[in-house]
XYZ file of C-alpha atoms in Angstrom:
97
model
C -268.335 -24.356 -74.653
C -269.752 -26.387 -77.331
C -270.444 -29.716 -78.905
C -267.654 -31.261 -81.118
C -267.771 -34.257 -83.264
C -264.790 -36.332 -84.067
C -264.112 -38.880 -86.704
C -262.497 -41.583 -84.666
C -261.111 -43.712 -87.437
C -258.580 -45.728 -85.199
C -260.605 -45.936 -81.825
C -258.143 -43.854 -80.038
C -260.597 -40.949 -78.761
C -261.016 -42.698 -75.536
C -257.500 -42.376 -74.835
C -257.207 -38.905 -75.592
C -259.853 -36.991 -73.673
C -260.613 -35.761 -70.062
C -263.320 -37.711 -68.654
C -263.865 -35.399 -65.965
C -264.777 -32.551 -68.343
C -266.441 -34.191 -71.176
C -268.704 -37.089 -71.946
C -268.279 -39.031 -75.187
C -271.548 -40.332 -76.867
C -272.319 -42.071 -79.940
C -274.094 -40.251 -82.630
C -277.503 -41.720 -82.704
C -279.891 -38.780 -82.233
C -281.772 -37.728 -85.424
C -280.998 -34.147 -84.772
C -277.307 -34.942 -84.303
C -277.150 -37.014 -87.287
C -278.850 -34.360 -89.577
C -276.267 -31.553 -88.087
C -273.271 -33.636 -88.336
C -274.226 -34.565 -91.939
C -274.944 -31.107 -92.845
C -271.709 -29.902 -91.433
C -269.942 -32.409 -93.541
C -271.866 -31.424 -96.529
C -270.937 -27.734 -96.065
C -267.349 -28.446 -95.377
C -267.085 -30.407 -98.781
C -268.969 -27.671 -100.500
C -266.642 -24.979 -99.169
C -263.456 -26.739 -99.294
C -263.632 -29.429 -101.795
C -262.294 -31.883 -99.103
C -261.835 -35.296 -100.430
C -261.954 -36.826 -97.137
C -265.459 -35.251 -96.551
C -266.303 -36.532 -99.859
C -265.127 -40.142 -98.942
C -267.237 -39.918 -95.626
C -270.340 -38.813 -97.408
C -270.026 -41.194 -99.948
C -269.898 -44.091 -97.569
C -271.995 -42.376 -94.882
C -273.782 -45.377 -93.384
C -270.297 -47.170 -92.709
C -268.525 -43.957 -91.216
C -271.458 -42.780 -89.192
C -270.741 -45.335 -86.191
C -267.173 -44.034 -86.063
C -268.132 -40.615 -85.341
C -268.081 -39.455 -81.422
C -270.108 -36.531 -80.080
C -268.139 -34.487 -77.394
C -270.298 -32.918 -74.916
C -268.434 -30.628 -72.305
C -270.426 -31.472 -68.936
C -270.531 -27.723 -68.080
C -272.164 -26.874 -71.382
C -274.690 -29.749 -70.868
C -275.513 -28.441 -67.398
C -276.077 -24.870 -68.669
C -278.437 -26.268 -71.472
C -280.363 -28.433 -68.992
C -280.779 -25.490 -66.668
C -282.013 -23.184 -69.528
C -284.286 -25.699 -70.682
C -285.756 -26.246 -67.093
C -286.460 -22.343 -67.090
C -288.265 -22.667 -70.385
C -285.472 -20.569 -72.063
C -284.661 -23.135 -74.752
C -284.957 -26.891 -75.714
C -282.343 -29.245 -75.145
C -281.301 -29.072 -78.799
C -277.943 -27.680 -78.760
C -276.480 -24.774 -80.721
C -273.739 -25.630 -82.942
C -271.206 -22.873 -83.981
C -269.262 -23.425 -87.169
C -265.909 -21.763 -87.341
C -264.911 -21.692 -90.981
């Protein structure tokens, strides 16, 4: 369980997800934007990805094409922990590299 960001260049994500399991959101929160950009920069640095370079070079035009995928169960757990004072609602992102 965790958050994913997808670059939806062709607008097809809405046709390929399970609405009963996840919510799709625009990436608009400042913390999400910073996290996403940081992940893209790290990916470019570690891999030399030309796609990451292209996205970062035109960040303002690519950002609206990203979709945040939030599993409903994960979102519920985060909210419960926040209600108990165990953490803030800011998600932890795990980067598998």
